[in-house]
Short mmCIF file of C-alpha atoms in Angstrom, two decimals:
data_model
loop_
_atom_site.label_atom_id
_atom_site.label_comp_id
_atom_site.label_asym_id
_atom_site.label_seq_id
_atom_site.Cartn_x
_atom_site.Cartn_y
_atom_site.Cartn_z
CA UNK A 15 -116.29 129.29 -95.50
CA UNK A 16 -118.55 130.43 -92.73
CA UNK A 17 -116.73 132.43 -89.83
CA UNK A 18 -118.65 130.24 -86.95
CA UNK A 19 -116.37 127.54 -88.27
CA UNK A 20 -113.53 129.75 -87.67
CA UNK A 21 -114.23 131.68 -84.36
CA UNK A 22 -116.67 128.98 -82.63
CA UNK A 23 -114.03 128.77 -79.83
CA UNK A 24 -113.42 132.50 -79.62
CA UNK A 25 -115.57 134.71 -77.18
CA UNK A 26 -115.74 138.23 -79.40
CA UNK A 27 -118.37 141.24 -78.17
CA UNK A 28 -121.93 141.52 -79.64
CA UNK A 29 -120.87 144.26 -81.94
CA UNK A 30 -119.18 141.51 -84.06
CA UNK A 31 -122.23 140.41 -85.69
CA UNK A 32 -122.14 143.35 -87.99
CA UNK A 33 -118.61 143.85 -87.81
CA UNK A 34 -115.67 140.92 -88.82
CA UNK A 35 -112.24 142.06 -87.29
CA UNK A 36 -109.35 140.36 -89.07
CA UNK A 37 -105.81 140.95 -87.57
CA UNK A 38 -102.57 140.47 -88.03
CA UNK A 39 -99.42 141.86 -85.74
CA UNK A 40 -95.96 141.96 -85.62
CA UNK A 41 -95.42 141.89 -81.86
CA UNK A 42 -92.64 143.95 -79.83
CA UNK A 43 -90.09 142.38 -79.42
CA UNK A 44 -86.50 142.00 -80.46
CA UNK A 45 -88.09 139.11 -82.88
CA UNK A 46 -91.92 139.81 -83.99
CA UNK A 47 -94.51 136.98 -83.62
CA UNK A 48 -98.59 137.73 -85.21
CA UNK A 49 -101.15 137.77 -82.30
CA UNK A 50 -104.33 139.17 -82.21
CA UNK A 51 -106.79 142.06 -81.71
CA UNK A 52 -109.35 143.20 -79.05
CA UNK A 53 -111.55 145.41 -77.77
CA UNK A 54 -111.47 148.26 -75.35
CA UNK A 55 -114.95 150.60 -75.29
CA UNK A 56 -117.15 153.00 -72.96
CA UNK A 57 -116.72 156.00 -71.40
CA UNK A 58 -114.52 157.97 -69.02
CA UNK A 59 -113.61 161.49 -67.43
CA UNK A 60 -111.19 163.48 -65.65
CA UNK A 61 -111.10 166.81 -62.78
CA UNK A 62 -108.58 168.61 -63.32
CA UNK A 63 -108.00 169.23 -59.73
CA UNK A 64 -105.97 167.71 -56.87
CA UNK A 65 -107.82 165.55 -54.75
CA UNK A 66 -108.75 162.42 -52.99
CA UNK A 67 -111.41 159.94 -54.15
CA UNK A 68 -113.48 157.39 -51.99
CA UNK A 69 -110.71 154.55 -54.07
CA UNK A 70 -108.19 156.55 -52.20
CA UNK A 71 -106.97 157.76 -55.67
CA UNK A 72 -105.69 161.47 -56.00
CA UNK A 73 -106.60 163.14 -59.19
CA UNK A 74 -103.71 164.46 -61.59
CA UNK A 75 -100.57 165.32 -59.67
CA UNK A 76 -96.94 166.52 -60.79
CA UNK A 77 -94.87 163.28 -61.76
CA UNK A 78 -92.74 161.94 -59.49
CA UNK A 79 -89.87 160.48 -60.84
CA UNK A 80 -91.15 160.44 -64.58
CA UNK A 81 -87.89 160.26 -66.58
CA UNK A 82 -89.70 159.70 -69.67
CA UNK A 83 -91.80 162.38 -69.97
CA UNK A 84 -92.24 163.70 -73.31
CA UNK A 85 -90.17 160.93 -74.68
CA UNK A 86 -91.93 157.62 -73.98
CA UNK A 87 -93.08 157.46 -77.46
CA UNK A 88 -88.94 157.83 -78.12
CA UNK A 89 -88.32 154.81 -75.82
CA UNK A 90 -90.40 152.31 -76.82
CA UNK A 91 -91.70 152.89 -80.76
CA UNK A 92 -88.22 150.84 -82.24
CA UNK A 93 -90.57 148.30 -80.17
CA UNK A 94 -94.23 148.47 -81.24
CA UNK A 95 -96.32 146.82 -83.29
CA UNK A 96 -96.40 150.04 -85.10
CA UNK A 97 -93.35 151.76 -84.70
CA UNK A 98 -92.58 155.24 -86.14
CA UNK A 99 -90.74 158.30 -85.23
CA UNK A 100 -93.41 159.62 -82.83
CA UNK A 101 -91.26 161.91 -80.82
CA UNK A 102 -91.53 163.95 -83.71
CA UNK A 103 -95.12 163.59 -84.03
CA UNK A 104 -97.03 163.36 -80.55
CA UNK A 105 -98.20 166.20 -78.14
CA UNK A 106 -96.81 165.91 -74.62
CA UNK A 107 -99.63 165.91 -72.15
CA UNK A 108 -97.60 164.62 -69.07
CA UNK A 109 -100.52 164.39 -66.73
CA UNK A 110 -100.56 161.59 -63.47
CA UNK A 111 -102.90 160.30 -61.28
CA UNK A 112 -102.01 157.92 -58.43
CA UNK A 113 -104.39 155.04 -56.99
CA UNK A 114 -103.69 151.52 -55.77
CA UNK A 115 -100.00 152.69 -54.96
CA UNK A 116 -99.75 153.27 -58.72
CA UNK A 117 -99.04 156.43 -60.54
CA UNK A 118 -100.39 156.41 -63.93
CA UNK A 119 -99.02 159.21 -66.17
CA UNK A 120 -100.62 159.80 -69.75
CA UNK A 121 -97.30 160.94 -71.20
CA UNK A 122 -98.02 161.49 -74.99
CA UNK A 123 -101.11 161.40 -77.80
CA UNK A 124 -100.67 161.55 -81.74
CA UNK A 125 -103.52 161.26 -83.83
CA UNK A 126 -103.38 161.17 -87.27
CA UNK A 127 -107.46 161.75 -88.37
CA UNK A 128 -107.26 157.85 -89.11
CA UNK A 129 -105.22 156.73 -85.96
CA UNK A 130 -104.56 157.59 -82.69
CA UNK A 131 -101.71 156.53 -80.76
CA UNK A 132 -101.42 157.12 -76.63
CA UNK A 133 -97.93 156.94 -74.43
CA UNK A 134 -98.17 156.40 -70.68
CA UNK A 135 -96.07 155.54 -68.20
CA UNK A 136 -96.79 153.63 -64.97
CA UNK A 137 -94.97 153.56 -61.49
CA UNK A 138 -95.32 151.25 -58.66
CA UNK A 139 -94.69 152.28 -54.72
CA UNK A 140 -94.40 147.81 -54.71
CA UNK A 141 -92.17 145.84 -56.71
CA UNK A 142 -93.59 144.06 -59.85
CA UNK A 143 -91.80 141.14 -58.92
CA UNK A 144 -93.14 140.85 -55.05
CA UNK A 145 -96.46 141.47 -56.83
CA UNK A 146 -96.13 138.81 -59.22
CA UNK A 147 -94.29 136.00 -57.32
CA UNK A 148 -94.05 133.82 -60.99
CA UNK A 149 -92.95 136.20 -63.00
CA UNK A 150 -94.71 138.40 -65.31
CA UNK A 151 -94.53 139.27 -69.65
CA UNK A 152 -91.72 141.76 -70.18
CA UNK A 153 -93.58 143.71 -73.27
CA UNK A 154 -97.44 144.01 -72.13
CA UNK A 155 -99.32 145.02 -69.03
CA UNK A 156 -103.12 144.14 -68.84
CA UNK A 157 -105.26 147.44 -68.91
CA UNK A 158 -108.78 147.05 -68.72
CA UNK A 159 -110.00 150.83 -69.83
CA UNK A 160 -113.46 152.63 -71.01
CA UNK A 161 -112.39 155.25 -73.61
CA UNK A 162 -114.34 157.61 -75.93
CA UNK A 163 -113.46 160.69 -77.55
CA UNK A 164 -115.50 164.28 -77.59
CA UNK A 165 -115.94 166.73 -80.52
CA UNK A 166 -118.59 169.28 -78.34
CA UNK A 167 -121.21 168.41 -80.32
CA UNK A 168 -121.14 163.99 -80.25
CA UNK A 169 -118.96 161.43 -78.25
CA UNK A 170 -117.40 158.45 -79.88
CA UNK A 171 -116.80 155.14 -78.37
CA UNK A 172 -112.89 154.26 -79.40
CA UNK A 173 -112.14 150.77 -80.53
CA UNK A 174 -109.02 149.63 -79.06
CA UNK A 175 -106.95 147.76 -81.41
CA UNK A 176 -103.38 145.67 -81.47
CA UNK A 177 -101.79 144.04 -77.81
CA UNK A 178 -104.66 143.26 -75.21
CA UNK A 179 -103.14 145.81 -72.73
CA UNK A 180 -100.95 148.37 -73.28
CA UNK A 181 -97.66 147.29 -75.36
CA UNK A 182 -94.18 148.55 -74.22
CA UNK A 183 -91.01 147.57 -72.00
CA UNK A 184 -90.21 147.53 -67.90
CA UNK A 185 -87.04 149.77 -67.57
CA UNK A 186 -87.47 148.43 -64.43
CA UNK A 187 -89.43 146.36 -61.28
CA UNK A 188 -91.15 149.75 -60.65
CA UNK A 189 -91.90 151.09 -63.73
CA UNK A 190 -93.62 150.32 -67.11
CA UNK A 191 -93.70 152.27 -70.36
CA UNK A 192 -96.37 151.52 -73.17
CA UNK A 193 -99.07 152.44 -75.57
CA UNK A 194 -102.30 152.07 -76.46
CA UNK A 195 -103.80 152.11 -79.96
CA UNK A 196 -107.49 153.08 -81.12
CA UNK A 197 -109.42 153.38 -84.28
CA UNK A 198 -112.94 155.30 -84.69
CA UNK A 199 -114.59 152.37 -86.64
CA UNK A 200 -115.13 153.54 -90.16
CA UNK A 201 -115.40 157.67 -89.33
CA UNK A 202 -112.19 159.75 -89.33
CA UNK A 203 -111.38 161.41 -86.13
CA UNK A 204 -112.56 165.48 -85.98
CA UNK A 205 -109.96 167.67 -85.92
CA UNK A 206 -110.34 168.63 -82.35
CA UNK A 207 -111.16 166.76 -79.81
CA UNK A 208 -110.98 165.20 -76.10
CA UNK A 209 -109.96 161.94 -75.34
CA UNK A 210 -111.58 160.89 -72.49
CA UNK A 211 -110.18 157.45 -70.75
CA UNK A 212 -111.52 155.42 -67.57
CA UNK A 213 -108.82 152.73 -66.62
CA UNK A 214 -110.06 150.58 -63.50
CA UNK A 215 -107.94 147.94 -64.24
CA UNK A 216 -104.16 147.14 -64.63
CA UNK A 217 -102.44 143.42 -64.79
CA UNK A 218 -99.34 141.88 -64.46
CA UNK A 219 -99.60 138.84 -66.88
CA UNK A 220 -98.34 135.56 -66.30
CA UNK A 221 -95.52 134.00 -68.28
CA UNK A 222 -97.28 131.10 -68.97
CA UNK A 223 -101.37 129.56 -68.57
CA UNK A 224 -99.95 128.42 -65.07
CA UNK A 225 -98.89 131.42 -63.47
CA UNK A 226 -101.33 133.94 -62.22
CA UNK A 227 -101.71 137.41 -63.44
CA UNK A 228 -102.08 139.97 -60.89
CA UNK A 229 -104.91 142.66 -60.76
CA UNK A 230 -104.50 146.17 -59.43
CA UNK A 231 -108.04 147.68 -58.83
CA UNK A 232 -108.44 150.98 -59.02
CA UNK A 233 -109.77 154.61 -60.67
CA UNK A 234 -107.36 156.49 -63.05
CA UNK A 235 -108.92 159.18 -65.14
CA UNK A 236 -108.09 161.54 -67.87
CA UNK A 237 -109.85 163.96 -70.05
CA UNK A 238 -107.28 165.71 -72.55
CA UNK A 239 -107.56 167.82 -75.13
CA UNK A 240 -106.04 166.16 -78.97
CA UNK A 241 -105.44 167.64 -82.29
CA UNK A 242 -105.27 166.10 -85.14
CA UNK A 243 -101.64 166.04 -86.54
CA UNK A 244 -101.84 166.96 -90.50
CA UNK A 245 -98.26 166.91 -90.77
CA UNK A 246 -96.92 164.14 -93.57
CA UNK A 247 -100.80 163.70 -94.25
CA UNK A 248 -101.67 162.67 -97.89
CA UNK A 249 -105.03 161.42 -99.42
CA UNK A 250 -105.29 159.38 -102.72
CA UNK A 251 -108.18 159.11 -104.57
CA UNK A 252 -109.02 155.34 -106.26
CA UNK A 253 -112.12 154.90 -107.49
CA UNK A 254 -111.21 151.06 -109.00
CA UNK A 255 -114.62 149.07 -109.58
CA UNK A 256 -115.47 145.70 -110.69
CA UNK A 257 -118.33 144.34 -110.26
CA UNK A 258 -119.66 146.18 -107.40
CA UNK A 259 -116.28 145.69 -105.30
CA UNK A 260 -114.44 149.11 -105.00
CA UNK A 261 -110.94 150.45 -104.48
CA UNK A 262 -112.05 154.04 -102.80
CA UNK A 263 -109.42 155.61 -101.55
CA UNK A 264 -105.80 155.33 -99.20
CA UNK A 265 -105.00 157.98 -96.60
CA UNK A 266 -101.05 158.09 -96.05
CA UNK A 267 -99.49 159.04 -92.85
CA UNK A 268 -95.92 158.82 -91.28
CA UNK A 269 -97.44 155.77 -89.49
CA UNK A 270 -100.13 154.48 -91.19
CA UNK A 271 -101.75 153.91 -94.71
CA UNK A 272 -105.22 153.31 -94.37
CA UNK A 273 -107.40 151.87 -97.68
CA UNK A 274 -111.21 152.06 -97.55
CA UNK A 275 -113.26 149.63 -99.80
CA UNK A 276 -116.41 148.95 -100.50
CA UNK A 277 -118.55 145.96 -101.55
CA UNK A 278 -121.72 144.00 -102.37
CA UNK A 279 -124.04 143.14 -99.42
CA UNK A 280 -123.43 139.56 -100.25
CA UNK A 281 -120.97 138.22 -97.92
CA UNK A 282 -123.42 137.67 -94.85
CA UNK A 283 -121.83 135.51 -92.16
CA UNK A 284 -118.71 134.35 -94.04
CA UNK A 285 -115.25 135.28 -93.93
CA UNK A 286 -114.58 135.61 -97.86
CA UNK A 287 -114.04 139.08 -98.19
CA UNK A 288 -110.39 140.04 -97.67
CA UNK A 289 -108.14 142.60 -99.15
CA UNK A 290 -104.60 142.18 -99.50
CA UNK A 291 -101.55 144.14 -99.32
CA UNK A 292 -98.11 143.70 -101.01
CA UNK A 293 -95.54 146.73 -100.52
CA UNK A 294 -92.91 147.21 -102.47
CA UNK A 295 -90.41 145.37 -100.30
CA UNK A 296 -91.75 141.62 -100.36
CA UNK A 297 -94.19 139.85 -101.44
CA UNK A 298 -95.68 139.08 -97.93
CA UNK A 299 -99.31 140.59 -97.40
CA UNK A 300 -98.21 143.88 -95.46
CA UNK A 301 -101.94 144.74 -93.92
CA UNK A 302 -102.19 144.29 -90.26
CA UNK A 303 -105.63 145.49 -89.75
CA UNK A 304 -108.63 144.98 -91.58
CA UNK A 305 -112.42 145.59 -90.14
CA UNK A 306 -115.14 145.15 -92.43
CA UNK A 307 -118.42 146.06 -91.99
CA UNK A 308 -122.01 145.15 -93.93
CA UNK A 309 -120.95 147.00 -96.93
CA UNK A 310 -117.86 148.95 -96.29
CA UNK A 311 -114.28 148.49 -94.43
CA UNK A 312 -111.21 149.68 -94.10
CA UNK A 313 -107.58 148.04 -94.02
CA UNK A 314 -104.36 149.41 -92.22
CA UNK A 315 -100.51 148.49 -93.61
CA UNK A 316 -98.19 149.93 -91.21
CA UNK A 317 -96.11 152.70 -93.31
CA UNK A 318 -92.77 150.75 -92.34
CA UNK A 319 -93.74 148.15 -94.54
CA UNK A 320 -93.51 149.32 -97.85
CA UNK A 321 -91.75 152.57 -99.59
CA UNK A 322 -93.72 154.14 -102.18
CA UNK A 323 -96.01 151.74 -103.39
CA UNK A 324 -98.24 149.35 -102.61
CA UNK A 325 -100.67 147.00 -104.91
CA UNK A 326 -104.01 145.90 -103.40
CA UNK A 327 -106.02 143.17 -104.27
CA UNK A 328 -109.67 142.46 -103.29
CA UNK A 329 -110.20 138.70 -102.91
CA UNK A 330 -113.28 136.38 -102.31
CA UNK A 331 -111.19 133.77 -100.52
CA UNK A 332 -113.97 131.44 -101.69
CA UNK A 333 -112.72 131.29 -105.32
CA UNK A 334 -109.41 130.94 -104.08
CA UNK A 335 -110.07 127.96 -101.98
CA UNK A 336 -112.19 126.16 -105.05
CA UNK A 337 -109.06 126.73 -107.59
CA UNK A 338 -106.78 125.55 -104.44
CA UNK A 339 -104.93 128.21 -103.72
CA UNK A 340 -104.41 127.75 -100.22
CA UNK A 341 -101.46 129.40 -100.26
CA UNK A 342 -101.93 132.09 -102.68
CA UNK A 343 -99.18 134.12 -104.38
CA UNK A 344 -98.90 137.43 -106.10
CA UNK A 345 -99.61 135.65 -109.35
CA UNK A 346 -102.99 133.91 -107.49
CA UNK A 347 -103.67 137.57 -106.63
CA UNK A 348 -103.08 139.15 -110.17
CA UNK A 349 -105.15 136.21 -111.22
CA UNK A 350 -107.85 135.88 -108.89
CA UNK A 351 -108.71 139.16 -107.63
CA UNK A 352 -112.57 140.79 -108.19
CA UNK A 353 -110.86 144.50 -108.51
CA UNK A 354 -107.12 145.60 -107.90
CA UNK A 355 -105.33 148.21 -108.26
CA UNK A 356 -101.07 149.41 -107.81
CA UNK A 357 -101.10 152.86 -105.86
CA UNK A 358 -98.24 155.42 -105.87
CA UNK A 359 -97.97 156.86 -102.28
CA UNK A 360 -95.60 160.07 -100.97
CA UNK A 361 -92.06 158.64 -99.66
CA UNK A 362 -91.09 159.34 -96.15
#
């Protein structure tokens, strides 16, 4: 099964010939739908200081009329991809910049050393609804945005991963509320450092392919400092092998279990290697992320999904497609799986 079967119609950056991004999500809204991943790269910065730019953009002001500040996180997570209880896990940063007659307010960051999760909040001087005559998606704004992160010593472009845009909810025709997610390919984030984010795009998107999405141009910058959360943090050693294919390890966080394998260097081109992911609730595979690189990759289950354990299975979908299993089962799993392994993981 070679993966220019599956993705010749799909425009995906360079970067993908060494890395294959498989995704799955459970969108937000009142009833979840899977969609896909992107990517969101490059580089950014902030000054600290009040100011105008030739974009007519002033640099970080006091919020207007930002009633969600330090609690966006609380109003939107029942309705993310990845929901959680981040109000009692993100830093409030609360800092705005207005441009293009829109204020753009980073409101709150939680990162996890595996994860990192950012809140913001954006308000219009023009109605959403004047701006986009047709109508416009009630859960997602388009946000184009060049993000990397700084430890003082090396910078780190971000990979941005679940909606295309930032996910959340319009309390109303002036405002937005949403979140962005990123992963640091295959490294864990350090313990301390900046997140630095470029955003010189924003978009209303159309309901449907034939109404047009609206574009608002313009230069909103941010530089902030982020520490790593530890809180609820547990690591489990694996160390399953068979036949070259390895079971590492899974790091466990109030959000997020992440498992790192390892493999062969025999899979090329293809789309065989997959892991799966049953919880302990159903017997649906539970991981919603997996990026997999030459050797190496890692797989994300949303820590929602399951309550204290989880069984994972490393599959050559190849084998499973020659015994016709095109709709595997945990018994195809148990059966067919090159190394697996059932890991106990803290409650809560």
């Amino acid at each position: 099964m070679r993966i220019c079967d599956e993705m010749a119609q799909i425009q995906v950056p360079d970067r993908l010939s060494e890395i294959t991004v498989n995704a799955i999500y459970r969108a937000s809204k009142m009833k979840k739908k899977k969609k896909n991943i992107k990517y969101g790269i490059l580089s950014g910065g902030l000054c600290l200081l009040t100011g105008v730019c030739v974009l007519n953009c002033s640099y970080p002001v006091a919020a207007r009329n930002l009633p969600f500040i330090g609690s966006a996180f609380a109003y939107i997570q029942d309705n993310l991809d990845f929901s959680a209880r981040f109000e009692t896990l993100a830093a409030v940063v609360g800092e705005s910049t207005y441009c293009a007659h829109m204020s753009v307010t980073l409101s709150e960051i939680y990162c996890d050393g595996s994860n990192l999760f950012i809140s913001y909040i954006m308000e219009s001087d023009k109605a959403f609804s004047e701006m986009a005559a047709d109508g416009y998606v009630p859960y997602q704004m388009g946000c184009l945005a060049d993000s990397y992160i700084d430890d003082g010593e090396s910078t780190y472009k971000l990979v941005e991963l679940g909606s295309a845009g930032l996910e959340g909810i319009f309390p109303d025709d002036y405002t937005f509320v949403g979140s962005e997610y990123y992963v640091l390919d295959y490294k864990d984030f350090p313990e301390e450092f900046s997140f630095n984010t470029h955003i010189s795009r924003l978009e209303l998107i159309g309901t449907n392919v034939s109404c047009k999405n609206h574009v608002i141009k313009g230069n909103w910058n941010f530089s902030v400092p982020v520490a790593v959360n530890k809180s609820g943090i547990a690591e489990i050693e694996v160390g399953k092998e068979e036949m070259g294919h390895t079971i590492d390890s899974v790091l466990v966080s109030p959000v997020m279990a992440t498992i790192y394998t390892s493999y062969p260097d025999i899979y090329g081109d293809t789309v065989d290697y997959s892991v799966v992911v049953l919880g302990d609730k159903s017997d649906e595979n539970i991981g919603r992320i997996a990026i997999y690189g030459k050797t190496d990759g890692i797989t994300k289950v949303p820590r929602e999904e399951f309550d204290s354990t989880i069984s994972v299975y490393v599959i050559d979908n190849s084998i499973l497609e020659r015994a016709g299993k095109r709709i595997p089962n945990r018994e195809d799993f148990e059966e067919y799986a090159i190394v697996k392994a059932v890991i106990h993981l803290p409650i809560g």
